[in-house]
Amino acid sequence: MSGVGAALVKKLPILRESRARNAVVSIFCVLAIIVVRFLYRYVHPLPKGTKRISSRSSRSPKKKKHNSRDDSDRSSGEGDRSTKQRKTDSLLPTVLMLIGIHGSGKSFWAKRYTEIVHKSYIIVSSDAIRSRLTGTIDNFTREDEVEEKLLEEVTRTLELRRSCIVDDCQHNLSPEFRTKLKALAVNGKANRVVKIFSVKPSYAMMRIQSDVEEGIVRYIPTMVEIEKQVERVAEFEKTYKDDGWVKN
């Protein structure tokens, strides 16, 4: 670079003056640097997506941080919900009460539950007890005895430290019966769990009629009975937590 400057000084006498010479040399050096950088970029071009990728990478930590915060919030929320729902003791037997109107599918659900989910559960069925006492499931003339037998079977099951499903309609919908059942499954002795079947009366009546047409013996309630049962189910849904029942 100094050799080129010396050659220019010889050809241009004005450059012999030191101040002018220094200025020209500086300008020449700057121009030379610009030319060199331009040639380098021309020979080694940058990838087209380089700037875009770098900008994405600069934003990605923030996005990742945001997602991790959302995940932590979501997991903490699920943890809070699961903590609230864990009101049963796995070391204790469970009394699982079924609440629903006639034809809501309680007996079918209980059968499938003991076949697939908990095979050790015992079904305490009012229909079975009623059939033993009267010879048929649709004879409701001895319901006091049916209720007594229901409570006896639940008591015997808990004494064996076995879990049971109380499959019944009208007794389970009675606050008085539930109080007696609750007295058997006191805190520290058994878990009190409830499965609520919320179905429309028209659907329930259709299921009952279908079973009857297939030759299955069913009690056929009136629409007035069904509507009263719907009201009782709705009332229970408002108070079951206060009564110490855990929803299945």
PDB file of C-alpha atoms in Angstrom:
ATOM      1  CA  MET A   1       0.000   0.000   0.000  1.00  0.00           C
ATOM      2  CA  SER A   2       2.907   2.422   0.806  1.00  0.00           C
ATOM      3  CA  GLY A   3       4.510   1.657  -2.578  1.00  0.00           C
ATOM      4  CA  VAL A   4       1.373   2.677  -4.416  1.00  0.00           C
ATOM      5  CA  GLY A   5       1.229   5.902  -2.426  1.00  0.00           C
ATOM      6  CA  ALA A   6       4.870   6.698  -3.254  1.00  0.00           C
ATOM      7  CA  ALA A   7       4.211   6.186  -6.967  1.00  0.00           C
ATOM      8  CA  LEU A   8       1.287   8.594  -6.836  1.00  0.00           C
ATOM      9  CA  VAL A   9       3.433  11.199  -5.122  1.00  0.00           C
ATOM     10  CA  LYS A  10       6.017  11.017  -7.928  1.00  0.00           C
ATOM     11  CA  LYS A  11       3.368  11.442 -10.640  1.00  0.00           C
ATOM     12  CA  LEU A  12       1.423  14.154  -8.809  1.00  0.00           C
ATOM     13  CA  PRO A  13       3.747  16.855  -7.381  1.00  0.00           C
ATOM     14  CA  ILE A  14       0.893  18.303  -5.347  1.00  0.00           C
ATOM     15  CA  LEU A  15       0.984  15.236  -3.212  1.00  0.00           C
ATOM     16  CA  ARG A  16       4.461  16.164  -1.957  1.00  0.00           C
ATOM     17  CA  GLU A  17       2.877  18.388   0.580  1.00  0.00           C
ATOM     18  CA  SER A  18       2.539  16.245   3.688  1.00  0.00           C
ATOM     19  CA  ARG A  19      -0.998  17.292   4.684  1.00  0.00           C
ATOM     20  CA  ALA A  20      -2.457  16.779   1.237  1.00  0.00           C
ATOM     21  CA  ARG A  21      -0.525  13.561   0.852  1.00  0.00           C
ATOM     22  CA  ASN A  22      -1.902  12.126   4.070  1.00  0.00           C
ATOM     23  CA  ALA A  23      -5.489  12.997   3.094  1.00  0.00           C
ATOM     24  CA  VAL A  24      -5.204  11.369  -0.319  1.00  0.00           C
ATOM     25  CA  VAL A  25      -3.582   8.258   1.125  1.00  0.00           C
ATOM     26  CA  SER A  26      -6.378   7.926   3.710  1.00  0.00           C
ATOM     27  CA  ILE A  27      -9.068   8.249   1.052  1.00  0.00           C
ATOM     28  CA  PHE A  28      -7.302   5.704  -1.097  1.00  0.00           C
ATOM     29  CA  CYS A  29      -7.059   3.248   1.782  1.00  0.00           C
ATOM     30  CA  VAL A  30     -10.769   3.578   2.569  1.00  0.00           C
ATOM     31  CA  LEU A  31     -11.659   2.974  -1.073  1.00  0.00           C
ATOM     32  CA  ALA A  32      -9.347  -0.017  -1.163  1.00  0.00           C
ATOM     33  CA  ILE A  33     -10.994  -1.529   1.928  1.00  0.00           C
ATOM     34  CA  ILE A  34     -14.455  -1.076   0.398  1.00  0.00           C
ATOM     35  CA  VAL A  35     -13.333  -2.756  -2.818  1.00  0.00           C
ATOM     36  CA  VAL A  36     -11.790  -5.674  -0.914  1.00  0.00           C
ATOM     37  CA  ARG A  37     -14.973  -6.222   1.156  1.00  0.00           C
ATOM     38  CA  PHE A  38     -17.118  -6.079  -1.970  1.00  0.00           C
ATOM     39  CA  LEU A  39     -14.905  -8.635  -3.723  1.00  0.00           C
ATOM     40  CA  TYR A  40     -15.004 -10.928  -0.651  1.00  0.00           C
ATOM     41  CA  ARG A  41     -18.789 -10.873  -0.503  1.00  0.00           C
ATOM     42  CA  TYR A  42     -18.923 -11.519  -4.222  1.00  0.00           C
ATOM     43  CA  VAL A  43     -16.608 -14.530  -3.945  1.00  0.00           C
ATOM     44  CA  HIS A  44     -18.200 -15.830  -0.677  1.00  0.00           C
ATOM     45  CA  PRO A  45     -21.930 -14.945  -0.830  1.00  0.00           C
ATOM     46  CA  LEU A  46     -24.059 -15.450   2.348  1.00  0.00           C
ATOM     47  CA  PRO A  47     -26.864 -18.001   2.225  1.00  0.00           C
ATOM     48  CA  LYS A  48     -30.195 -16.435   1.395  1.00  0.00           C
ATOM     49  CA  GLY A  49     -31.901 -17.641   4.570  1.00  0.00           C
ATOM     50  CA  THR A  50     -29.102 -16.641   6.944  1.00  0.00           C
ATOM     51  CA  LYS A  51     -30.741 -13.491   8.222  1.00  0.00           C
ATOM     52  CA  ARG A  52     -34.117 -15.141   8.531  1.00  0.00           C
ATOM     53  CA  ILE A  53     -32.752 -18.090  10.465  1.00  0.00           C
ATOM     54  CA  SER A  54     -30.820 -15.883  12.846  1.00  0.00           C
ATOM     55  CA  SER A  55     -33.900 -13.802  13.521  1.00  0.00           C
ATOM     56  CA  ARG A  56     -35.925 -16.923  14.193  1.00  0.00           C
ATOM     57  CA  SER A  57     -33.274 -18.263  16.516  1.00  0.00           C
ATOM     58  CA  SER A  58     -33.259 -14.993  18.388  1.00  0.00           C
ATOM     59  CA  ARG A  59     -37.008 -15.211  18.874  1.00  0.00           C
ATOM     60  CA  SER A  60     -37.164 -18.911  19.633  1.00  0.00           C
ATOM     61  CA  PRO A  61     -35.881 -18.698  23.229  1.00  0.00           C
ATOM     62  CA  LYS A  62     -38.664 -16.241  24.076  1.00  0.00           C
ATOM     63  CA  LYS A  63     -41.245 -18.493  22.459  1.00  0.00           C
ATOM     64  CA  LYS A  64     -39.840 -21.513  24.215  1.00  0.00           C
ATOM     65  CA  LYS A  65     -39.859 -19.668  27.484  1.00  0.00           C
ATOM     66  CA  HIS A  66     -43.463 -18.691  26.914  1.00  0.00           C
ATOM     67  CA  ASN A  67     -44.438 -22.271  26.129  1.00  0.00           C
ATOM     68  CA  SER A  68     -42.612 -23.607  29.149  1.00  0.00           C
ATOM     69  CA  ARG A  69     -44.437 -21.108  31.310  1.00  0.00           C
ATOM     70  CA  ASP A  70     -47.760 -22.156  29.801  1.00  0.00           C
ATOM     71  CA  ASP A  71     -46.879 -25.811  30.305  1.00  0.00           C
ATOM     72  CA  SER A  72     -45.955 -25.198  33.919  1.00  0.00           C
ATOM     73  CA  ASP A  73     -49.169 -23.266  34.494  1.00  0.00           C
ATOM     74  CA  ARG A  74     -51.165 -25.993  32.809  1.00  0.00           C
ATOM     75  CA  SER A  75     -49.467 -28.747  34.781  1.00  0.00           C
ATOM     76  CA  SER A  76     -49.918 -26.857  38.025  1.00  0.00           C
ATOM     77  CA  GLY A  77     -53.593 -26.345  37.200  1.00  0.00           C
ATOM     78  CA  GLU A  78     -54.014 -30.031  36.474  1.00  0.00           C
ATOM     79  CA  GLY A  79     -52.163 -30.805  39.670  1.00  0.00           C
ATOM     80  CA  ASP A  80     -54.522 -28.579  41.620  1.00  0.00           C
ATOM     81  CA  ARG A  81     -57.540 -30.226  40.050  1.00  0.00           C
ATOM     82  CA  SER A  82     -56.222 -33.722  40.665  1.00  0.00           C
ATOM     83  CA  THR A  83     -55.427 -32.805  44.263  1.00  0.00           C
ATOM     84  CA  LYS A  84     -58.987 -31.600  44.781  1.00  0.00           C
ATOM     85  CA  GLN A  85     -60.343 -34.790  43.246  1.00  0.00           C
ATOM     86  CA  ARG A  86     -58.182 -37.095  45.366  1.00  0.00           C
ATOM     87  CA  LYS A  87     -60.533 -37.462  48.274  1.00  0.00           C
ATOM     88  CA  THR A  88     -60.486 -41.242  48.429  1.00  0.00           C
ATOM     89  CA  ASP A  89     -58.051 -43.507  50.246  1.00  0.00           C
ATOM     90  CA  SER A  90     -56.800 -46.379  48.113  1.00  0.00           C
ATOM     91  CA  LEU A  91     -56.239 -48.441  51.257  1.00  0.00           C
ATOM     92  CA  LEU A  92     -59.932 -48.313  52.194  1.00  0.00           C
ATOM     93  CA  PRO A  93     -62.889 -50.129  50.604  1.00  0.00           C
ATOM     94  CA  THR A  94     -65.280 -48.047  48.537  1.00  0.00           C
ATOM     95  CA  VAL A  95     -69.049 -47.733  48.545  1.00  0.00           C
ATOM     96  CA  LEU A  96     -69.965 -46.672  45.005  1.00  0.00           C
ATOM     97  CA  MET A  97     -73.571 -45.473  44.897  1.00  0.00           C
ATOM     98  CA  LEU A  98     -75.406 -45.149  41.571  1.00  0.00           C
ATOM     99  CA  ILE A  99     -77.803 -42.222  41.191  1.00  0.00           C
ATOM    100  CA  GLY A 100     -80.200 -42.038  38.259  1.00  0.00           C
ATOM    101  CA  ILE A 101     -83.773 -42.461  37.083  1.00  0.00           C
ATOM    102  CA  HIS A 102     -85.279 -45.759  35.942  1.00  0.00           C
ATOM    103  CA  GLY A 103     -83.816 -46.768  32.588  1.00  0.00           C
ATOM    104  CA  SER A 104     -80.721 -44.551  32.834  1.00  0.00           C
ATOM    105  CA  GLY A 105     -78.322 -47.491  32.427  1.00  0.00           C
ATOM    106  CA  LYS A 106     -77.156 -48.007  36.014  1.00  0.00           C
ATOM    107  CA  SER A 107     -77.248 -51.816  36.039  1.00  0.00           C
ATOM    108  CA  PHE A 108     -75.563 -52.075  32.643  1.00  0.00           C
ATOM    109  CA  TRP A 109     -72.819 -49.686  33.772  1.00  0.00           C
ATOM    110  CA  ALA A 110     -72.269 -51.603  37.032  1.00  0.00           C
ATOM    111  CA  LYS A 111     -71.894 -54.872  35.146  1.00  0.00           C
ATOM    112  CA  ARG A 112     -69.382 -53.418  32.698  1.00  0.00           C
ATOM    113  CA  TYR A 113     -67.492 -51.663  35.505  1.00  0.00           C
ATOM    114  CA  THR A 114     -66.941 -54.932  37.391  1.00  0.00           C
ATOM    115  CA  GLU A 115     -65.930 -56.692  34.187  1.00  0.00           C
ATOM    116  CA  ILE A 116     -63.442 -54.114  32.919  1.00  0.00           C
ATOM    117  CA  VAL A 117     -62.384 -51.624  35.599  1.00  0.00           C
ATOM    118  CA  HIS A 118     -62.601 -53.214  39.050  1.00  0.00           C
ATOM    119  CA  LYS A 119     -63.315 -56.933  38.972  1.00  0.00           C
ATOM    120  CA  SER A 120     -63.103 -57.138  42.765  1.00  0.00           C
ATOM    121  CA  TYR A 121     -66.146 -54.894  43.287  1.00  0.00           C
ATOM    122  CA  ILE A 122     -69.347 -56.591  44.470  1.00  0.00           C
ATOM    123  CA  ILE A 123     -72.674 -55.434  43.023  1.00  0.00           C
ATOM    124  CA  VAL A 124     -75.346 -54.974  45.679  1.00  0.00           C
ATOM    125  CA  SER A 125     -78.490 -54.862  43.540  1.00  0.00           C
ATOM    126  CA  SER A 126     -81.971 -53.997  44.757  1.00  0.00           C
ATOM    127  CA  ASP A 127     -83.422 -55.803  41.733  1.00  0.00           C
ATOM    128  CA  ALA A 128     -81.674 -59.015  42.786  1.00  0.00           C
ATOM    129  CA  ILE A 129     -82.852 -58.635  46.387  1.00  0.00           C
ATOM    130  CA  ARG A 130     -86.401 -57.813  45.282  1.00  0.00           C
ATOM    131  CA  SER A 131     -86.434 -60.834  43.014  1.00  0.00           C
ATOM    132  CA  ARG A 132     -85.391 -63.104  45.894  1.00  0.00           C
ATOM    133  CA  LEU A 133     -88.077 -61.678  48.188  1.00  0.00           C
ATOM    134  CA  THR A 134     -91.009 -61.451  45.764  1.00  0.00           C
ATOM    135  CA  GLY A 135     -90.068 -63.646  42.822  1.00  0.00           C
ATOM    136  CA  THR A 136     -89.813 -60.718  40.380  1.00  0.00           C
ATOM    137  CA  ILE A 137     -88.007 -57.397  40.096  1.00  0.00           C
ATOM    138  CA  ASP A 138     -91.116 -55.325  39.413  1.00  0.00           C
ATOM    139  CA  ASN A 139     -92.969 -56.172  42.651  1.00  0.00           C
ATOM    140  CA  PHE A 140     -92.494 -53.231  45.042  1.00  0.00           C
ATOM    141  CA  THR A 141     -94.676 -54.489  47.892  1.00  0.00           C
ATOM    142  CA  ARG A 142     -91.776 -55.312  50.243  1.00  0.00           C
ATOM    143  CA  GLU A 143     -89.501 -52.307  49.833  1.00  0.00           C
ATOM    144  CA  ASP A 144     -88.795 -51.963  53.564  1.00  0.00           C
ATOM    145  CA  GLU A 145     -87.228 -55.411  53.492  1.00  0.00           C
ATOM    146  CA  VAL A 146     -85.386 -54.590  50.282  1.00  0.00           C
ATOM    147  CA  GLU A 147     -83.854 -51.552  51.951  1.00  0.00           C
ATOM    148  CA  GLU A 148     -82.890 -53.576  55.010  1.00  0.00           C
ATOM    149  CA  LYS A 149     -81.205 -56.234  52.879  1.00  0.00           C
ATOM    150  CA  LEU A 150     -79.360 -53.578  50.887  1.00  0.00           C
ATOM    151  CA  LEU A 151     -77.828 -52.160  54.052  1.00  0.00           C
ATOM    152  CA  GLU A 152     -77.019 -55.633  55.382  1.00  0.00           C
ATOM    153  CA  GLU A 153     -75.144 -56.601  52.228  1.00  0.00           C
ATOM    154  CA  VAL A 154     -73.201 -53.337  52.210  1.00  0.00           C
ATOM    155  CA  THR A 155     -72.280 -53.887  55.866  1.00  0.00           C
ATOM    156  CA  ARG A 156     -71.116 -57.434  55.201  1.00  0.00           C
ATOM    157  CA  THR A 157     -69.063 -56.316  52.212  1.00  0.00           C
ATOM    158  CA  LEU A 158     -67.301 -53.600  54.200  1.00  0.00           C
ATOM    159  CA  GLU A 159     -66.579 -56.040  57.036  1.00  0.00           C
ATOM    160  CA  LEU A 160     -64.702 -58.120  54.468  1.00  0.00           C
ATOM    161  CA  ARG A 161     -62.901 -54.932  53.402  1.00  0.00           C
ATOM    162  CA  ARG A 162     -64.351 -55.309  49.926  1.00  0.00           C
ATOM    163  CA  SER A 163     -65.662 -52.526  47.713  1.00  0.00           C
ATOM    164  CA  CYS A 164     -69.233 -52.582  46.444  1.00  0.00           C
ATOM    165  CA  ILE A 165     -71.585 -50.881  43.994  1.00  0.00           C
ATOM    166  CA  VAL A 166     -75.042 -50.031  45.322  1.00  0.00           C
ATOM    167  CA  ASP A 167     -77.181 -50.520  42.205  1.00  0.00           C
ATOM    168  CA  ASP A 168     -80.594 -49.085  43.002  1.00  0.00           C
ATOM    169  CA  CYS A 169     -82.978 -46.362  41.924  1.00  0.00           C
ATOM    170  CA  GLN A 170     -85.642 -45.266  44.382  1.00  0.00           C
ATOM    171  CA  HIS A 171     -83.727 -46.022  47.608  1.00  0.00           C
ATOM    172  CA  ASN A 172     -80.584 -44.220  46.480  1.00  0.00           C
ATOM    173  CA  LEU A 173     -82.725 -41.210  45.594  1.00  0.00           C
ATOM    174  CA  SER A 174     -84.041 -41.083  49.161  1.00  0.00           C
ATOM    175  CA  PRO A 175     -82.137 -38.715  51.502  1.00  0.00           C
ATOM    176  CA  GLU A 176     -83.098 -40.933  54.453  1.00  0.00           C
ATOM    177  CA  PHE A 177     -81.587 -44.028  52.859  1.00  0.00           C
ATOM    178  CA  ARG A 178     -78.434 -42.151  51.889  1.00  0.00           C
ATOM    179  CA  THR A 179     -78.035 -41.062  55.506  1.00  0.00           C
ATOM    180  CA  LYS A 180     -78.128 -44.724  56.592  1.00  0.00           C
ATOM    181  CA  LEU A 181     -75.679 -45.669  53.853  1.00  0.00           C
ATOM    182  CA  LYS A 182     -73.377 -42.848  54.842  1.00  0.00           C
ATOM    183  CA  ALA A 183     -73.425 -44.095  58.449  1.00  0.00           C
ATOM    184  CA  LEU A 184     -72.031 -47.433  57.245  1.00  0.00           C
ATOM    185  CA  ALA A 185     -69.273 -45.829  55.169  1.00  0.00           C
ATOM    186  CA  VAL A 186     -67.975 -43.378  57.756  1.00  0.00           C
ATOM    187  CA  ASN A 187     -64.798 -41.402  57.188  1.00  0.00           C
ATOM    188  CA  GLY A 188     -61.732 -43.481  57.875  1.00  0.00           C
ATOM    189  CA  LYS A 189     -63.619 -46.729  57.319  1.00  0.00           C
ATOM    190  CA  ALA A 190     -64.670 -46.501  53.675  1.00  0.00           C
ATOM    191  CA  ASN A 191     -64.701 -44.181  50.677  1.00  0.00           C
ATOM    192  CA  ARG A 192     -68.036 -42.736  49.599  1.00  0.00           C
ATOM    193  CA  VAL A 193     -68.175 -42.392  45.813  1.00  0.00           C
ATOM    194  CA  VAL A 194     -71.152 -41.623  43.583  1.00  0.00           C
ATOM    195  CA  LYS A 195     -71.807 -42.128  39.890  1.00  0.00           C
ATOM    196  CA  ILE A 196     -74.550 -39.842  38.570  1.00  0.00           C
ATOM    197  CA  PHE A 197     -76.497 -40.770  35.422  1.00  0.00           C
ATOM    198  CA  SER A 198     -78.038 -37.707  33.813  1.00  0.00           C
ATOM    199  CA  VAL A 199     -80.295 -38.814  30.958  1.00  0.00           C
ATOM    200  CA  LYS A 200     -83.476 -37.459  29.440  1.00  0.00           C
ATOM    201  CA  PRO A 201     -86.747 -39.125  30.507  1.00  0.00           C
ATOM    202  CA  SER A 202     -87.640 -39.844  26.875  1.00  0.00           C
ATOM    203  CA  TYR A 203     -84.367 -41.725  26.373  1.00  0.00           C
ATOM    204  CA  ALA A 204     -84.861 -43.701  29.588  1.00  0.00           C
ATOM    205  CA  MET A 205     -88.394 -44.713  28.632  1.00  0.00           C
ATOM    206  CA  MET A 206     -87.170 -45.750  25.193  1.00  0.00           C
ATOM    207  CA  ARG A 207     -84.528 -48.028  26.773  1.00  0.00           C
ATOM    208  CA  ILE A 208     -87.088 -49.597  29.091  1.00  0.00           C
ATOM    209  CA  GLN A 209     -89.513 -50.214  26.230  1.00  0.00           C
ATOM    210  CA  SER A 210     -86.738 -51.748  24.141  1.00  0.00           C
ATOM    211  CA  ASP A 211     -85.850 -54.185  26.953  1.00  0.00           C
ATOM    212  CA  VAL A 212     -89.491 -55.159  27.407  1.00  0.00           C
ATOM    213  CA  GLU A 213     -89.846 -55.843  23.682  1.00  0.00           C
ATOM    214  CA  GLU A 214     -86.811 -58.131  23.899  1.00  0.00           C
ATOM    215  CA  GLY A 215     -88.477 -60.107  26.680  1.00  0.00           C
ATOM    216  CA  ILE A 216     -86.486 -58.631  29.575  1.00  0.00           C
ATOM    217  CA  VAL A 217     -88.504 -58.158  32.752  1.00  0.00           C
ATOM    218  CA  ARG A 218     -88.457 -54.478  33.658  1.00  0.00           C
ATOM    219  CA  TYR A 219     -90.423 -52.222  35.911  1.00  0.00           C
ATOM    220  CA  ILE A 220     -92.242 -49.715  33.708  1.00  0.00           C
ATOM    221  CA  PRO A 221     -92.602 -46.397  35.557  1.00  0.00           C
ATOM    222  CA  THR A 222     -95.060 -43.683  34.636  1.00  0.00           C
ATOM    223  CA  MET A 223     -93.871 -40.346  33.287  1.00  0.00           C
ATOM    224  CA  VAL A 224     -94.959 -38.753  36.567  1.00  0.00           C
ATOM    225  CA  GLU A 225     -92.601 -41.085  38.468  1.00  0.00           C
ATOM    226  CA  ILE A 226     -89.776 -40.370  36.033  1.00  0.00           C
ATOM    227  CA  GLU A 227     -90.211 -36.606  36.344  1.00  0.00           C
ATOM    228  CA  LYS A 228     -90.103 -36.807  40.148  1.00  0.00           C
ATOM    229  CA  GLN A 229     -86.930 -38.880  39.933  1.00  0.00           C
ATOM    230  CA  VAL A 230     -85.377 -36.293  37.618  1.00  0.00           C
ATOM    231  CA  GLU A 231     -86.060 -33.637  40.254  1.00  0.00           C
ATOM    232  CA  ARG A 232     -84.452 -35.765  42.965  1.00  0.00           C
ATOM    233  CA  VAL A 233     -81.368 -36.369  40.841  1.00  0.00           C
ATOM    234  CA  ALA A 234     -81.036 -32.608  40.263  1.00  0.00           C
ATOM    235  CA  GLU A 235     -81.395 -31.924  43.994  1.00  0.00           C
ATOM    236  CA  PHE A 236     -78.742 -34.508  44.824  1.00  0.00           C
ATOM    237  CA  GLU A 237     -76.298 -33.018  42.316  1.00  0.00           C
ATOM    238  CA  LYS A 238     -76.466 -29.743  44.234  1.00  0.00           C
ATOM    239  CA  THR A 239     -75.714 -31.258  47.645  1.00  0.00           C
ATOM    240  CA  TYR A 240     -73.642 -34.423  47.182  1.00  0.00           C
ATOM    241  CA  LYS A 241     -70.339 -32.667  47.901  1.00  0.00           C
ATOM    242  CA  ASP A 242     -71.660 -31.273  51.157  1.00  0.00           C
ATOM    243  CA  ASP A 243     -72.765 -34.784  52.111  1.00  0.00           C
ATOM    244  CA  GLY A 244     -69.215 -36.055  51.645  1.00  0.00           C
ATOM    245  CA  TRP A 245     -69.644 -37.967  48.389  1.00  0.00           C
ATOM    246  CA  VAL A 246     -66.915 -37.976  45.752  1.00  0.00           C
ATOM    247  CA  LYS A 247     -68.041 -38.019  42.131  1.00  0.00           C
ATOM    248  CA  ASN A 248     -66.786 -40.940  40.074  1.00  0.00           C
TER     249      ASN A 248
END
